[in-house]
CSV table of C-alpha atoms in Angstrom, one decimal:
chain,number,residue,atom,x,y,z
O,5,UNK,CA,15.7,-17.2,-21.7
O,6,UNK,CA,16.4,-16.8,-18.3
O,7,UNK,CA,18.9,-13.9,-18.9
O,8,UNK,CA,15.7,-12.6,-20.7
O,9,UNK,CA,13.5,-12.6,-18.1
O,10,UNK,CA,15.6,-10.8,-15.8
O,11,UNK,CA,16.0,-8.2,-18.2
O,12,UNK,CA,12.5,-7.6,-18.5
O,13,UNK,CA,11.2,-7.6,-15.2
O,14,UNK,CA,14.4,-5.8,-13.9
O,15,UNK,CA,12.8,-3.1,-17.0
O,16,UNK,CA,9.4,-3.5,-14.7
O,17,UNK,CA,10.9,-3.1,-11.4
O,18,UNK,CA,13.2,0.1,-12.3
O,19,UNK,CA,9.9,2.0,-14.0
O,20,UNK,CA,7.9,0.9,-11.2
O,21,UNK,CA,10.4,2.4,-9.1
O,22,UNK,CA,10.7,5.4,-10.6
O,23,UNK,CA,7.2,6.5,-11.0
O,24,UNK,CA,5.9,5.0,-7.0
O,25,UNK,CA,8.7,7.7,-5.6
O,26,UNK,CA,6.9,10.5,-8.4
O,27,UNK,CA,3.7,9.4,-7.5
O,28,UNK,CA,4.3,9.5,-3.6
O,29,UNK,CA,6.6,12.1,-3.7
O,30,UNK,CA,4.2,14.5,-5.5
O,31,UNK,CA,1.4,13.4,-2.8
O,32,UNK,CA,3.7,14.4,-0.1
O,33,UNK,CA,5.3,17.0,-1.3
O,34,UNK,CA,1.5,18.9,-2.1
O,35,UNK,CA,0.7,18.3,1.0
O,36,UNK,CA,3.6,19.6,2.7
O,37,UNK,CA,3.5,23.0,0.9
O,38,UNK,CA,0.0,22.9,1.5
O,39,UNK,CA,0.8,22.3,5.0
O,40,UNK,CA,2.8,25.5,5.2
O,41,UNK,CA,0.8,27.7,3.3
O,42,UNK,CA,-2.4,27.4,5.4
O,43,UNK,CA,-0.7,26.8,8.6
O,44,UNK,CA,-2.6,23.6,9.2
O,45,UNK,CA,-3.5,20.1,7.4
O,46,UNK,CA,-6.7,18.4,7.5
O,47,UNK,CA,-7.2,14.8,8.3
O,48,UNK,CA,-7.2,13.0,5.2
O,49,UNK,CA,-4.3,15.0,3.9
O,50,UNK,CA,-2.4,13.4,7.6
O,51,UNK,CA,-3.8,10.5,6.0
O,52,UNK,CA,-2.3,10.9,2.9
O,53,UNK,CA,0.9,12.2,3.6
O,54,UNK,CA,1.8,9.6,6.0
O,55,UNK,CA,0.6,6.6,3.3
O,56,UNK,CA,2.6,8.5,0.5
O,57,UNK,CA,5.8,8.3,2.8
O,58,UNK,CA,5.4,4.6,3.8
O,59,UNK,CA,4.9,4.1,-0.5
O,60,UNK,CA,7.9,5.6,-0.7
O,61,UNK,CA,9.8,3.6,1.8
O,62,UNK,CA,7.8,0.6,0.0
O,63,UNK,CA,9.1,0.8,-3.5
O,64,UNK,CA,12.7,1.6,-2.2
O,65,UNK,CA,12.2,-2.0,-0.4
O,66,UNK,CA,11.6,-3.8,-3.3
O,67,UNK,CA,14.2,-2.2,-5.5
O,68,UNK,CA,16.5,-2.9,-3.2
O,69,UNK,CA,15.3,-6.4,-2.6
O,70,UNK,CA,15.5,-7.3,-6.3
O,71,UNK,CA,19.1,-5.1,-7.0
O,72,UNK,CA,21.2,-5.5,-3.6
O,73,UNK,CA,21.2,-9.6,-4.0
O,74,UNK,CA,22.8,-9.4,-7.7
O,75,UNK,CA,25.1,-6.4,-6.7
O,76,UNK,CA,26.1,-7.2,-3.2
O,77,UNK,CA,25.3,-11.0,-2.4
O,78,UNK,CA,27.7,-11.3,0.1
O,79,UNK,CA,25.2,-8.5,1.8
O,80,UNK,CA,23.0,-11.4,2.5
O,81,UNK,CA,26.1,-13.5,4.6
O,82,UNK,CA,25.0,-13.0,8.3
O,83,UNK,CA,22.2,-13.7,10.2
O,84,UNK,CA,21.9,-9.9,11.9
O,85,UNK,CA,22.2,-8.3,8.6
O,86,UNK,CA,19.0,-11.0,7.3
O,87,UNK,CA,17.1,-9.7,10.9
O,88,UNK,CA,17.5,-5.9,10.0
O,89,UNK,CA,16.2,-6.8,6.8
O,90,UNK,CA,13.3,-8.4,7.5
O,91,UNK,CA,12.4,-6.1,10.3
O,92,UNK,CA,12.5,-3.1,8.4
O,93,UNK,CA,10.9,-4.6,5.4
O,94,UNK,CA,7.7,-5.9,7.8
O,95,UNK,CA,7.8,-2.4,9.5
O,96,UNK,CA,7.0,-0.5,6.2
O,97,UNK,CA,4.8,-3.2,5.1
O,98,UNK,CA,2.4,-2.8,7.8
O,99,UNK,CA,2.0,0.9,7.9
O,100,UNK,CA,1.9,1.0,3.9
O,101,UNK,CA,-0.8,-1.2,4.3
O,102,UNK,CA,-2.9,-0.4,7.0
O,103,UNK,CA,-2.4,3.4,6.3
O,104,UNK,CA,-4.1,2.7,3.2
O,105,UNK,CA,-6.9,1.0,5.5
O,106,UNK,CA,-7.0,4.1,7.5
O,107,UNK,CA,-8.1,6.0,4.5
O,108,UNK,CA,-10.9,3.4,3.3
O,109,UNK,CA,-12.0,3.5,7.3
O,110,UNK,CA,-12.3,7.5,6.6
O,111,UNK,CA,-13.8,7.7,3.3
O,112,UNK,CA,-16.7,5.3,5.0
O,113,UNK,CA,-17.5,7.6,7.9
O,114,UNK,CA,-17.2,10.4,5.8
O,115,UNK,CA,-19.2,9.9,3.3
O,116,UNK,CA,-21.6,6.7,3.8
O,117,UNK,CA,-25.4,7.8,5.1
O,118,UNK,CA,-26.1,5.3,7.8
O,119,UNK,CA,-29.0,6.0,10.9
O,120,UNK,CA,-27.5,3.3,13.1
O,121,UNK,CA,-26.4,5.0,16.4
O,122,UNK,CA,-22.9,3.1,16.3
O,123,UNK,CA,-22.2,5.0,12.9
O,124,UNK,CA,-23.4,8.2,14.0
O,125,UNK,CA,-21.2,7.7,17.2
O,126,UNK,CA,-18.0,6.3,15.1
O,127,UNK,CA,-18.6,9.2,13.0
O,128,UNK,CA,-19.0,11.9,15.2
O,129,UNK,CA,-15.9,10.6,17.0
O,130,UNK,CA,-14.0,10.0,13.5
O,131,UNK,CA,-10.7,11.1,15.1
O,132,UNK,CA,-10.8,8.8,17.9
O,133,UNK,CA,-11.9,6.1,15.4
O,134,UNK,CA,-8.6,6.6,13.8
O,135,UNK,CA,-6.2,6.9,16.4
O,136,UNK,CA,-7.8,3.6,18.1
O,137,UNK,CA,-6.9,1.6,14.9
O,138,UNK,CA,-3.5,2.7,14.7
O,139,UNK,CA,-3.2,1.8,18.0
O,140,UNK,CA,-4.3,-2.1,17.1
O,141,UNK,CA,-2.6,-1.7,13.8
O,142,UNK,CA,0.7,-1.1,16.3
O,143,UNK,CA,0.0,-4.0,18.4
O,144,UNK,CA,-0.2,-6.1,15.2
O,145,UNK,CA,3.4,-5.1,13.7
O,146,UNK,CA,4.6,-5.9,17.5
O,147,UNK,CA,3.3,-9.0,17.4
O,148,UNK,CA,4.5,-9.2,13.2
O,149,UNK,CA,8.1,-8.1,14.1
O,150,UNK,CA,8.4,-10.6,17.1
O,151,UNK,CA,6.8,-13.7,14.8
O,152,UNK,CA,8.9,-12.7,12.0
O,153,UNK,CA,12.5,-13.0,14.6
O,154,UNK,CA,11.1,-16.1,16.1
O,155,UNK,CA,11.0,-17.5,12.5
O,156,UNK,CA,14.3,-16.5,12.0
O,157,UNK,CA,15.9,-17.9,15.0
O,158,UNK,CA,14.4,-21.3,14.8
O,159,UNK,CA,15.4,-21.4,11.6
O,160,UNK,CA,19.5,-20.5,12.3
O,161,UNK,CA,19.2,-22.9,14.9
O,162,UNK,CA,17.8,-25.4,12.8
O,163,UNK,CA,20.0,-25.0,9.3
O,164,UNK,CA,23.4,-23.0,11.1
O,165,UNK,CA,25.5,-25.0,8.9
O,166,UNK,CA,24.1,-23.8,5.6
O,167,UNK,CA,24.4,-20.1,7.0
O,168,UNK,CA,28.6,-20.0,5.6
O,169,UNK,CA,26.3,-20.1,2.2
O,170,UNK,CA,25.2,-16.2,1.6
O,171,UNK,CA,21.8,-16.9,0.8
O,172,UNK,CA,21.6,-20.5,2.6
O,173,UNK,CA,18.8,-18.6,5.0
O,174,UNK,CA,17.0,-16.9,2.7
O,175,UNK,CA,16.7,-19.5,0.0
O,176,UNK,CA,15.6,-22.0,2.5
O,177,UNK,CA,12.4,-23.8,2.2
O,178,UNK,CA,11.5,-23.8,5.4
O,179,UNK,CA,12.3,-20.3,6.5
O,180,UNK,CA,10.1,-19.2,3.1
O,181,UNK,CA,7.2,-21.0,3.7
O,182,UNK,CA,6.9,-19.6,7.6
O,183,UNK,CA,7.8,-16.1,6.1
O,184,UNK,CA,5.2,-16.1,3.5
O,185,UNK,CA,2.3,-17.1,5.7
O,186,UNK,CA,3.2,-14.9,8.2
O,187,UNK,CA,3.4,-12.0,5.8
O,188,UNK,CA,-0.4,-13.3,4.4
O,189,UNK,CA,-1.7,-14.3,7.5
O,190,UNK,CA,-0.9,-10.4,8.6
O,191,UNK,CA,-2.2,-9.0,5.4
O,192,UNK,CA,-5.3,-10.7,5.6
O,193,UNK,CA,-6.4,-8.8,8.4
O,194,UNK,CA,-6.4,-5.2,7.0
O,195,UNK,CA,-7.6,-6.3,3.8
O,196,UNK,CA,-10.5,-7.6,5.1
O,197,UNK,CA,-11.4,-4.6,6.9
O,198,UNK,CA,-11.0,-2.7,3.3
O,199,UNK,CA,-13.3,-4.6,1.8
O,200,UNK,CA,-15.9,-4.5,4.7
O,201,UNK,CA,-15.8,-1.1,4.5
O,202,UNK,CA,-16.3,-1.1,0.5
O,203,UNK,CA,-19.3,-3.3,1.0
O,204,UNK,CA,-20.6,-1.2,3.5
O,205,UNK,CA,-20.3,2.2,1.1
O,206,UNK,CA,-21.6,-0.1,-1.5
O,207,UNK,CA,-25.0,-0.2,0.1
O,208,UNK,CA,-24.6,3.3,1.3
O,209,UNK,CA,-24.6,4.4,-2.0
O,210,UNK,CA,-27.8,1.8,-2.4
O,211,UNK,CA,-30.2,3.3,-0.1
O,212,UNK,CA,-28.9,6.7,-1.1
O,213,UNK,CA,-30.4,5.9,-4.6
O,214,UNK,CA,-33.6,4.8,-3.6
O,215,UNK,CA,-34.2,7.0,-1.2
O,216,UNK,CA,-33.6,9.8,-4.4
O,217,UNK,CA,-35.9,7.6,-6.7
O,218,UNK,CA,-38.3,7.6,-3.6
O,219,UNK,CA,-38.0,10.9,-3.1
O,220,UNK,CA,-38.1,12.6,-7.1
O,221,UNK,CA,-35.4,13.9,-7.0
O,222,UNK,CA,-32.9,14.2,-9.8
O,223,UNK,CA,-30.5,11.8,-10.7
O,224,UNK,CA,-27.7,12.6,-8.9
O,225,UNK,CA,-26.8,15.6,-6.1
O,226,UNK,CA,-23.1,16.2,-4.0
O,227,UNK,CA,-23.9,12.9,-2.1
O,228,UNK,CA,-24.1,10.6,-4.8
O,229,UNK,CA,-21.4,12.6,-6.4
O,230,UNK,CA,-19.2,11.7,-3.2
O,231,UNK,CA,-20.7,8.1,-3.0
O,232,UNK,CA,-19.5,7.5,-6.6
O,233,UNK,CA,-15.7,9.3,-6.3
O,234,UNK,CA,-15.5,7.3,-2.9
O,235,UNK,CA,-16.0,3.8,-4.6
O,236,UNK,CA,-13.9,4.7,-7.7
O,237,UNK,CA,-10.8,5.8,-5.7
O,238,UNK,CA,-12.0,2.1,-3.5
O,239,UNK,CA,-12.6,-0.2,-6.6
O,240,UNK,CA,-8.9,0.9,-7.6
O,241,UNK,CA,-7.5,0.8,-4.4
O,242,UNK,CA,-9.1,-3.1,-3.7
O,243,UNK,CA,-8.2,-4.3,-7.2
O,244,UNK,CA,-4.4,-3.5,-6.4
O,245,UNK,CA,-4.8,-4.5,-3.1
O,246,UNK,CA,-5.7,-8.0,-4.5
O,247,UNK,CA,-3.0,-8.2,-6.7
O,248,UNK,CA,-0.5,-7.4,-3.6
O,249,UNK,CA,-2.2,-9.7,-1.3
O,250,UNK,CA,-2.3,-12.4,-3.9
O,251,UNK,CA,1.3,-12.4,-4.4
O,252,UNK,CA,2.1,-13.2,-0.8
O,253,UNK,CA,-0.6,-15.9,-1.3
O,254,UNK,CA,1.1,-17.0,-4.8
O,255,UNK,CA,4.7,-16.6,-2.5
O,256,UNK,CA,3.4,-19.0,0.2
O,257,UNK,CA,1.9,-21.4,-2.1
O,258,UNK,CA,4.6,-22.0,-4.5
O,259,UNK,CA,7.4,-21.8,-1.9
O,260,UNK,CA,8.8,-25.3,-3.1
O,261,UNK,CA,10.1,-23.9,-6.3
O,262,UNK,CA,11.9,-21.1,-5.1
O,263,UNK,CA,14.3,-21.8,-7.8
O,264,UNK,CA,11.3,-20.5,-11.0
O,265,UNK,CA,13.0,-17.3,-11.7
O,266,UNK,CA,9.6,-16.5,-13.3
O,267,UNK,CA,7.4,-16.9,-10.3
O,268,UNK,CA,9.6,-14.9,-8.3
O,269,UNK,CA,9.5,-12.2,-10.7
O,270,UNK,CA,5.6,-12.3,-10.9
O,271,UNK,CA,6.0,-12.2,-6.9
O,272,UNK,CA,7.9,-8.9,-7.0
O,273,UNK,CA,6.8,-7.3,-10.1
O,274,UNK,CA,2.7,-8.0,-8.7
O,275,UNK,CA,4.5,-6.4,-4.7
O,276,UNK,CA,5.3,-3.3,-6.3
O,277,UNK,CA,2.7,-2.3,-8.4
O,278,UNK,CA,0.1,-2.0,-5.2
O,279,UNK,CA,2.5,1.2,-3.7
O,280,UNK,CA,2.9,2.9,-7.1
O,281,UNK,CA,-0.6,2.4,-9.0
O,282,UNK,CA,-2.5,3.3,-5.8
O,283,UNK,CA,-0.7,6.7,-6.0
O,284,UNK,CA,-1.7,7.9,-8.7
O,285,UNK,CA,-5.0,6.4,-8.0
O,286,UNK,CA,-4.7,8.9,-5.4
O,287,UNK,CA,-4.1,11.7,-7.0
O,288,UNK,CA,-6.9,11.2,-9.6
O,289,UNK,CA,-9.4,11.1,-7.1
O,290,UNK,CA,-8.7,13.6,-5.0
O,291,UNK,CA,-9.6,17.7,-6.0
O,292,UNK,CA,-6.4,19.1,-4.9
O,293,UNK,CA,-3.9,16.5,-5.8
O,294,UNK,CA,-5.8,16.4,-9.0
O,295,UNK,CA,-5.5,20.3,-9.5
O,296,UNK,CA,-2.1,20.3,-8.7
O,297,UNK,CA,-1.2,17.3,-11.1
O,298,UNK,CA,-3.1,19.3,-13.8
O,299,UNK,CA,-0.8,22.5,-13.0
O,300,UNK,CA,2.1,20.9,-13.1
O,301,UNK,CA,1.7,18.9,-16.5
O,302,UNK,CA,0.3,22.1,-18.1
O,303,UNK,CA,4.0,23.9,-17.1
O,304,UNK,CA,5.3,21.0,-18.2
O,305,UNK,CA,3.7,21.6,-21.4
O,306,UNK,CA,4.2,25.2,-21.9
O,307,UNK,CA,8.2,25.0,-21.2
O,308,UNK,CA,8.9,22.0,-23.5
O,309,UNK,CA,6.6,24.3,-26.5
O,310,UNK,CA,8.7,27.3,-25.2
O,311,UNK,CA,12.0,25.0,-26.0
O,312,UNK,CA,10.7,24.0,-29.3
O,313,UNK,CA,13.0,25.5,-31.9
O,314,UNK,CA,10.7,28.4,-33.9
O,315,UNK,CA,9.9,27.7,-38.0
O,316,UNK,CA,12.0,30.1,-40.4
C-alpha cells in the first residue's frame, strides 16, 4: 500500500511540477518580452514577474524535497548541508508568499473606492506603500532565517549523536515541531494581511453597489467590472492560500507521527499546489496574460491540425 502511495503522490508532485514552472514561466517570460518591447514595465507586471520567479524557485523546492531524499539520502548526512537547505527553502518561501501579498496590497489600492484620507494618502503614494512592506517583509525573513539556524543548532547540540544517522536531524521530533511552527507562525502574518485586504475590497465593492442602486444607474459599469475581476483573482488566490497555510498547520500539528507516509504526502502534495494553481489563476485574470495564453493555445491548435495527416 505504501509502495502505492508513493507512486501516486510522486504522480502528483511530478505534474504539479511541471505545470507551476509552465505556469510561472509563461508569466515571466510575457512579461519579459513585454518588458523589451515597450522599453518599460508597469508595476503590477514588477509585481508579477518577481512572484512568478519565486513560484518557480518554489516548486523546484519541493520537487527536490520529495526526490533528492530517495535518490541521494546520504545528501541529508551533515549538519551544513541541512543549514543551506533550510535557509534557502525559508528564503523562497517568504518572498513567494509575501510577493503574493504585495499584489493583494495592490489590487486594494488600485481598485477599492474608499474617502478616508489614510486611503487616499496610501494610494496616492502606492509605490512607497510597496516598497515599505518589502522592507518589513525583509526584516521578517532576517528574523525567519536567524530563528530557523537557532533551531537547528540547539537541536545538533541537543541529539549530535543521532547526526552519524542521514536523516537523524531531519526526522527528529523535536527539530519538526520547532520547524513547523516557525514556518506557521511566519506564514500567519502575511496571510492575515491578504485577507484583511479581501475584506476590505469586499465592502469596497459593497458601497460601490449601493451607491449605483442609490444613484440609478445600471447594473454594473468599469468599477464594478474591476471590483468583481479583483475578488475572483482574490477568492482564488485565498482559497489556495488556505490550503498552503493549512499544511504547515497540519505539519505542526501532526509532527508526532512523522513516520504516516500519507500525512506527509498530503503535507507536500497540499505545499505545492499554492505556487502552481495561483499561476494560472494569474493568468486568467489578468488581460494580457490572458491574451497571450489565448494566442499561444490557438498556435498550438493550428500547428497540431496542420500536422494532421490529410483524408484520401
Amino acid at each position: 500500500m505504501v509502495g502505492v502511495e508513493m507512486s501516486m503522490f510522486s504522480i502528483i508532485l511530478s505534474v504539479e511540477f511541471i505545470m507551476g514552472n509552465l505556469g510561472n514561466g509563461f508569466i515571466a517570460l510575457v512579461n519579459f518580452v513585454d518588458w523589451v518591447k515597450r522599453r518599460k514595465i508597469s508595476s503590477v507586471d514588477q509585481i508579477l514577474t518577481a512572484l512568478a520567479l519565486s513560484r518557480i524557485g518554489m516548486v523546484w523546492i519541493f520537487f527536490l524535497d520529495w526526490w533528492v531524499p530517495v535518490l541521494y539520502s546520504n545528501l541529508w548526512a551533515t549538519v551544513m548541508i541541512i543549514r543551506i537547505i533550510y535557509s534557502t527553502y525559508t528564503v523562497i518561501n517568504h518572498f513567494s508568499i509575501w510577493f503574493a501579498t504585495i499584489l493583494s496590497i495592490f489590487y486594494f489600492l488600485k481598485i477599492a473606492t474608499f474617502s478616508n484620507s489614510v486611503f487616499l494618502y496610501l494610494r496616492w503614494r502606492i509605490k512607497i506603500v510597496i516598497s515599505v512592506t518589502l522592507m518589513v517583509s525583509l526584516v521578517v525573513l532576517f528574523l525567519n532565517i536567524i530563528v530557523i539556524n537557532l533551531y537547528i543548532d540547539y537541536c545538533v547540540d541537543e541529539y549530535r549523536g543521532n547526526l552519524s544517522d542521514s536523516s537523524g536531524l531531519t526526522r527528529d521530533a523535536h527539530f519538526y515541531i520547532l520547524l513547523s511552527f516557525t514556518i506557521t507562525v511566519f506564514t500567519f502574518v502575511p496571510f492575515t494581511v491578504s485577507v484583511i485586504t479581501f475584506l476590505l475590497l469586499i465592502f469596497s465593492l459593497w458601497k460601490h453597489l449601493k451607491r449605483m442602486q442609490h444613484s440609478a444607474k445600471g447594473s454594473k459599469d468599469t468599477s464594478t467590472t474591476a471590483h468583481m475581476k479583483a475578488l475572483q483573482t482574490v477568492i482564488a488566490f485565498l482559497l489556495l492560500y488556505a490550503i498552503f497555510f493549512l499544511s504547515f498547520l497540519v505539519q505542526f500539528l501532526t509532527s508526532g507521527f512523522l513516520n504516516s507516509n500519507l500525512i506527509v504526502f498530503l503535507i507536500k502534495a497540499g505545499g505545492a499546489a499554492f505556487p502552481t494553481g495561483h499561476s494560472f489563476v494569474l493568468i486568467l485574470g489578468n488581460g494580457k496574460l490572458r491574451q497571450a495564453s489565448q494566442s499561444v493555445l490557438w498556435r498550438l491548435r493550428c500547428k497540431s491540425q496542420d500536422s494532421e495527416p490529410s483524408g484520401p
